[in-house]
Short mmCIF file of C-alpha atoms in Angstrom, two decimals:
data_model
loop_
_atom_site.label_atom_id
_atom_site.label_comp_id
_atom_site.label_asym_id
_atom_site.label_seq_id
_atom_site.Cartn_x
_atom_site.Cartn_y
_atom_site.Cartn_z
CA MET A 1 55.66 5.52 -23.70
CA SER A 2 56.98 4.12 -20.43
CA PRO A 3 55.68 0.75 -19.33
CA LEU A 4 54.37 2.38 -16.03
CA LEU A 5 52.44 4.89 -17.99
CA ASP A 6 50.96 2.26 -20.44
CA SER A 7 49.95 0.20 -17.46
CA LEU A 8 48.36 2.99 -15.77
CA LEU A 9 46.33 3.95 -18.95
CA THR A 10 45.37 0.43 -19.37
CA HIS A 11 44.13 0.29 -15.93
CA LEU A 12 42.26 3.35 -16.25
CA ALA A 13 40.49 2.24 -19.41
CA ARG A 14 39.48 -1.07 -17.81
CA SER A 15 38.01 0.90 -14.82
CA ILE A 16 36.17 3.15 -17.36
CA ARG A 17 34.56 0.20 -19.04
CA THR A 18 33.79 -1.45 -15.79
CA LEU A 19 31.93 1.67 -14.50
CA ARG A 20 30.17 2.11 -17.84
CA ALA A 21 28.86 -1.50 -17.42
CA ARG A 22 27.70 -0.96 -13.88
CA LEU A 23 25.87 2.18 -14.73
CA SER A 24 24.33 0.86 -17.71
CA ARG A 25 23.62 -2.50 -16.28
CA PRO A 26 21.02 -3.61 -18.95
CA GLU A 27 18.75 -5.88 -17.07
CA ARG A 28 17.64 -6.77 -13.38
CA LEU A 29 15.27 -9.48 -12.39
CA LEU A 30 12.76 -8.55 -9.85
CA ILE A 31 11.03 -11.32 -8.36
CA TYR A 32 8.15 -11.45 -5.84
CA LEU A 33 8.03 -14.85 -4.07
CA SER A 34 4.70 -16.08 -2.71
CA ARG A 35 3.06 -19.54 -2.17
CA GLY A 36 0.46 -18.51 -4.89
CA GLY A 37 3.05 -17.87 -7.75
CA LEU A 38 6.04 -15.93 -8.66
CA ALA A 39 5.84 -12.54 -10.25
CA VAL A 40 8.90 -12.05 -12.44
CA CYS A 41 9.63 -8.62 -13.96
CA VAL A 42 12.80 -7.93 -16.09
CA VAL A 43 13.69 -4.19 -15.75
CA LYS A 44 16.20 -2.42 -18.03
CA GLY A 45 17.84 0.79 -17.06
CA ARG A 46 18.42 2.24 -13.64
CA PHE A 47 17.71 6.13 -13.94
CA ARG A 48 14.82 5.58 -16.37
CA PRO A 49 13.72 1.88 -15.73
CA VAL A 50 11.71 0.27 -18.39
CA VAL A 51 9.78 -3.08 -17.81
CA ARG A 52 10.99 -5.26 -20.72
CA MET A 53 9.27 -8.41 -19.80
CA LYS A 54 6.98 -9.77 -16.91
CA ALA A 55 5.33 -13.08 -16.07
CA ILE A 56 3.20 -14.70 -13.39
CA LEU A 57 4.55 -18.32 -12.75
CA PRO A 58 1.87 -20.53 -11.23
CA VAL A 59 3.00 -22.55 -8.37
CA ALA A 60 1.20 -25.59 -7.06
CA THR A 61 -0.36 -25.06 -3.75
CA LEU A 62 1.67 -26.44 -1.09
CA ASP A 63 0.92 -28.27 2.19
CA CYS A 64 0.97 -25.77 5.02
CA ASP A 65 3.21 -28.17 6.89
CA ASP A 66 5.92 -27.70 4.34
CA THR A 67 8.86 -25.85 5.86
CA HIS A 68 8.74 -22.83 3.40
CA GLY A 69 7.59 -24.55 0.16
CA VAL A 70 10.11 -22.72 -1.98
CA THR A 71 11.39 -25.77 -4.14
CA ALA A 72 8.42 -25.76 -6.61
CA ALA A 73 8.66 -21.99 -7.03
CA LEU A 74 12.22 -22.09 -8.04
CA GLY A 75 11.57 -25.07 -10.12
CA ALA A 76 9.07 -23.03 -12.18
CA LEU A 77 11.55 -20.14 -12.26
CA THR A 78 14.29 -22.41 -13.61
CA GLU A 79 12.06 -23.48 -16.41
CA TRP A 80 11.19 -19.92 -17.23
CA LEU A 81 14.82 -18.97 -17.40
CA ASN A 82 15.52 -21.85 -19.59
CA VAL A 83 13.38 -20.28 -22.03
CA HIS A 84 14.52 -16.65 -21.20
CA PRO A 85 18.16 -16.96 -20.53
CA ILE A 86 18.80 -13.72 -18.45
CA ARG A 87 21.89 -13.00 -16.50
CA GLY A 88 22.41 -10.13 -14.16
CA VAL A 89 21.11 -9.42 -10.54
CA ILE A 90 18.20 -10.66 -8.75
CA GLU A 91 16.25 -8.52 -6.42
CA TRP A 92 13.78 -10.79 -4.29
CA VAL A 93 10.83 -9.58 -2.65
CA VAL A 94 9.57 -12.12 0.09
CA GLY A 95 5.90 -12.54 0.65
CA ILE A 96 4.23 -12.87 3.93
CA ASP A 97 3.93 -16.70 3.40
CA TYR A 98 7.73 -17.02 4.12
CA VAL A 99 8.11 -14.18 6.80
CA ARG A 100 7.08 -13.78 10.46
CA TYR A 101 6.99 -10.53 12.06
CA LEU A 102 7.46 -9.63 15.85
CA LEU A 103 7.02 -6.31 17.43
CA LEU A 104 9.53 -5.85 20.41
CA PRO A 105 8.15 -3.67 23.15
CA TRP A 106 10.27 -0.47 24.01
CA ASP A 107 12.95 -1.19 26.40
CA GLU A 108 16.36 0.88 26.71
CA ARG A 109 18.28 -2.28 25.85
CA LEU A 110 16.66 -2.64 22.35
CA SER A 111 19.86 -0.91 20.98
CA SER A 112 21.67 -4.22 22.07
CA ARG A 113 21.21 -7.08 19.49
CA PRO A 114 21.84 -9.86 22.02
CA PHE A 115 19.05 -8.37 23.95
CA CYS A 116 16.88 -8.02 20.90
CA HIS A 117 17.49 -11.79 20.02
CA THR A 118 16.67 -12.87 23.51
CA LEU A 119 13.31 -10.87 23.52
CA ALA A 120 12.48 -11.95 20.02
CA ALA A 121 12.97 -15.56 21.09
CA ALA A 122 10.68 -15.15 24.12
CA LEU A 123 7.91 -13.64 22.01
CA PHE A 124 8.33 -16.14 19.22
CA ALA A 125 7.78 -19.06 21.76
CA GLN A 126 4.65 -17.26 23.11
CA GLN A 127 3.10 -16.15 19.76
CA PHE A 128 4.18 -18.99 17.46
CA SER A 129 4.23 -21.95 19.89
CA GLY A 130 2.84 -24.24 17.21
CA SER A 131 5.23 -23.47 14.65
CA ASP A 132 7.07 -26.37 12.91
CA ILE A 133 10.24 -24.25 12.47
CA SER A 134 12.28 -23.43 15.59
CA PHE A 135 13.21 -19.85 16.33
CA SER A 136 17.01 -20.87 15.59
CA ALA A 137 16.18 -21.60 12.07
CA TYR A 138 15.36 -17.87 11.34
CA GLN A 139 17.50 -14.86 10.39
CA LEU A 140 16.27 -11.70 12.15
CA ARG A 141 16.14 -8.27 10.46
CA PHE A 142 15.60 -5.29 12.84
CA ALA A 143 13.84 -2.23 11.84
CA ARG A 144 15.41 1.10 12.71
CA LEU A 145 15.42 1.88 16.33
CA ALA A 146 13.51 5.05 17.75
CA PHE A 147 13.39 6.06 21.41
CA GLY A 148 10.21 5.11 23.21
CA ARG A 149 8.99 2.99 20.18
CA PRO A 150 8.65 -0.63 19.73
CA ARG A 151 11.06 -2.31 17.18
CA LEU A 152 9.67 -4.23 14.33
CA THR A 153 11.54 -7.51 13.64
CA ALA A 154 11.23 -9.66 10.52
CA LEU A 155 12.15 -13.25 10.62
CA ILE A 156 13.11 -15.09 7.53
CA PRO A 157 14.11 -18.78 7.32
CA THR A 158 17.85 -19.08 6.96
CA GLU A 159 17.41 -22.11 4.61
CA LEU A 160 15.30 -19.88 2.43
CA LEU A 161 17.87 -17.21 2.23
CA PHE A 162 20.53 -19.99 1.35
CA GLU A 163 18.37 -21.45 -1.46
CA LEU A 164 17.77 -18.04 -2.99
CA ASN A 165 21.30 -17.16 -3.12
CA GLU A 166 22.37 -20.71 -4.44
CA PHE A 167 19.65 -20.34 -6.94
CA ALA A 168 21.15 -16.98 -8.33
CA SER A 169 24.50 -18.63 -8.14
CA ARG A 170 23.51 -21.51 -10.26
CA HIS A 171 21.97 -19.43 -13.00
CA HIS A 172 25.00 -17.16 -13.15
CA CYS A 173 23.19 -14.26 -11.33
CA ARG A 174 23.84 -12.46 -8.06
CA SER A 175 21.29 -11.77 -5.43
CA ARG A 176 21.38 -8.07 -4.77
CA ARG A 177 18.87 -8.07 -2.04
CA ILE A 178 16.44 -10.37 -0.36
CA THR A 179 13.73 -8.06 1.25
CA PRO A 180 10.27 -8.86 3.05
CA ALA A 181 7.65 -7.25 1.09
CA LEU A 182 6.35 -5.10 3.99
CA SER A 183 9.99 -3.38 4.10
CA VAL A 184 9.84 -2.82 0.46
CA VAL A 185 6.54 -1.02 0.45
CA TRP A 186 7.32 0.85 3.78
CA ASP A 187 10.53 2.11 2.31
CA SER A 188 8.73 3.17 -0.92
CA LEU A 189 6.00 5.06 0.69
CA PHE A 190 7.62 6.46 3.90
CA ALA A 191 7.68 9.96 2.64
CA ARG A 192 3.95 9.77 2.50
CA MET A 193 3.33 8.48 6.07
CA LYS A 194 6.32 9.93 8.12
CA ASN A 195 4.23 12.74 9.48
CA ASP A 196 0.99 10.93 10.02
CA ALA A 197 -0.69 8.22 12.01
CA GLY A 198 -2.81 5.57 10.57
CA VAL A 199 -2.96 2.04 9.23
CA LEU A 200 -1.33 0.47 6.13
CA ALA A 201 -2.87 -2.72 4.90
CA LEU A 202 -1.12 -4.95 2.61
CA VAL A 203 -3.06 -7.72 0.85
CA GLU A 204 -1.01 -10.87 -0.03
CA GLY A 205 -3.00 -13.50 -1.53
CA GLN A 206 -5.71 -14.66 1.24
CA ARG A 207 -4.06 -12.73 3.97
CA LEU A 208 -4.02 -9.09 5.03
CA LEU A 209 -1.14 -7.63 7.02
CA ARG A 210 -2.22 -4.62 9.13
CA VAL A 211 0.41 -2.16 10.23
CA SER A 212 -0.31 0.55 12.54
CA TYR A 213 2.09 3.65 12.39
CA ASP A 214 2.66 6.95 14.07
CA ARG A 215 5.12 9.64 12.87
CA GLY A 216 6.90 6.97 10.74
CA GLN A 217 7.20 4.51 13.46
CA PHE A 218 5.37 0.93 13.72
CA THR A 219 2.96 0.61 16.76
CA SER A 220 1.46 -2.62 15.97
CA VAL A 221 1.36 -5.38 13.53
CA SER A 222 -1.19 -8.21 12.82
CA VAL A 223 -2.06 -10.76 10.21
CA GLN A 224 -5.79 -11.66 9.50
CA PRO A 225 -7.48 -13.79 6.76
CA PHE A 226 -8.72 -11.92 3.62
CA SER A 227 -11.01 -12.89 0.76
CA GLU A 228 -12.26 -10.36 -1.75
CA GLU A 229 -15.45 -12.50 -2.23
CA ARG A 230 -16.27 -12.41 1.41
CA SER A 231 -14.89 -8.94 2.25
CA PRO A 232 -15.92 -6.69 -0.60
CA VAL A 233 -15.27 -3.75 1.73
CA ILE A 234 -12.10 -3.10 3.54
CA PRO A 235 -12.43 -2.02 7.37
CA SER A 236 -12.91 1.77 7.78
CA ASP A 237 -10.03 2.17 9.94
CA ILE A 238 -7.42 1.28 7.22
CA THR A 239 -5.65 4.50 5.91
CA TYR A 240 -3.84 2.99 2.94
CA LEU A 241 -4.36 -0.30 1.13
CA PHE A 242 -1.61 -1.72 -0.97
CA PRO A 243 -1.79 -2.93 -3.75
CA PRO A 244 -5.07 -1.41 -5.15
CA ARG A 245 -7.60 -4.08 -5.23
CA ASN A 246 -11.16 -4.36 -6.81
CA ILE A 247 -12.90 -3.69 -3.52
CA THR A 248 -14.40 -0.52 -1.89
CA ALA A 249 -12.34 1.64 0.40
CA PRO A 250 -14.95 3.81 2.08
CA THR A 251 -12.81 6.11 4.14
CA GLY A 252 -9.34 5.06 3.19
CA GLU A 253 -7.01 5.59 0.35
CA GLU A 254 -5.55 3.29 -2.15
CA LEU A 255 -1.88 3.65 -3.08
CA ALA A 256 -2.17 4.18 -6.64
CA LEU A 257 -0.08 2.22 -9.22
CA GLN A 258 1.29 3.89 -12.14
CA GLY A 259 2.51 2.89 -15.65
CA PRO A 260 2.81 -0.87 -16.65
CA ILE A 261 1.64 -2.16 -13.43
CA SER A 262 -1.60 -0.32 -13.30
CA GLY A 263 -4.49 -2.84 -13.74
CA ASP A 264 -2.15 -5.72 -13.82
CA ASP A 265 -2.01 -8.68 -11.32
CA PRO A 266 -1.45 -7.07 -7.94
CA ARG A 267 1.65 -9.18 -7.55
CA PHE A 268 3.45 -7.21 -10.08
CA ALA A 269 2.99 -4.14 -7.69
CA TYR A 270 5.18 -5.95 -4.92
CA ALA A 271 7.82 -7.04 -7.57
CA LEU A 272 8.11 -3.53 -8.83
CA CYS A 273 7.55 -1.48 -5.80
CA GLY A 274 10.07 1.43 -5.38
CA VAL A 275 11.46 0.76 -8.87
CA LEU A 276 9.22 2.58 -11.28
#
């Protein structure tokens, strides 16, 4: 066998092994990050994923003046990984406590990122005037642009993104994605909402994120306090509620959970949304 052919066969064998490893990547860490605690799920398999392990890691309540309060959360996750030494990719779902949302009103210039940044900065100064974090400290992520429609913008602290990526690197993992919870839920359920109009409500801890939509496009977004004890019935104008809660939805519909997250802590629903 010629050296060239031998080299080609070796390279082909190595490529096949790499492809097999990628396709059968044994485990993924799916982590929902909130101030009330981390939901950690270890999922095996891609085409028929199975939840191999899951845990809620409590995090001490942090002062609201804290920049983003992720240190304690990552400390708890470090202790958990010391007991469960898992290596692979991490998919982070970032809760409402770490993300701010702005709805940029329609303008023909919304296709221009510099214009979107300028408009977002003006709206941020107007809506979050008392914020301890300046607009420049955020990374902006824009929803898909649709003619004549507002454009939703998610703001995530740049420092938070850096810390999550650094954490993954320290633990010999890789951050595959760092996504706001609203984006994860919306993408997963888009097929159910793309032809209708209504209100999607996301319950995260003591807050409820209300998102009005029309034909698959955002029309308004707002955040309001929420407590199951004080609000046993959700407002009648809400079309869908996520995750299902132990409260009454008189005219709305809960987005049912299935399999291993049914009846579990609702934080698992965010970690596993779109996976099972």
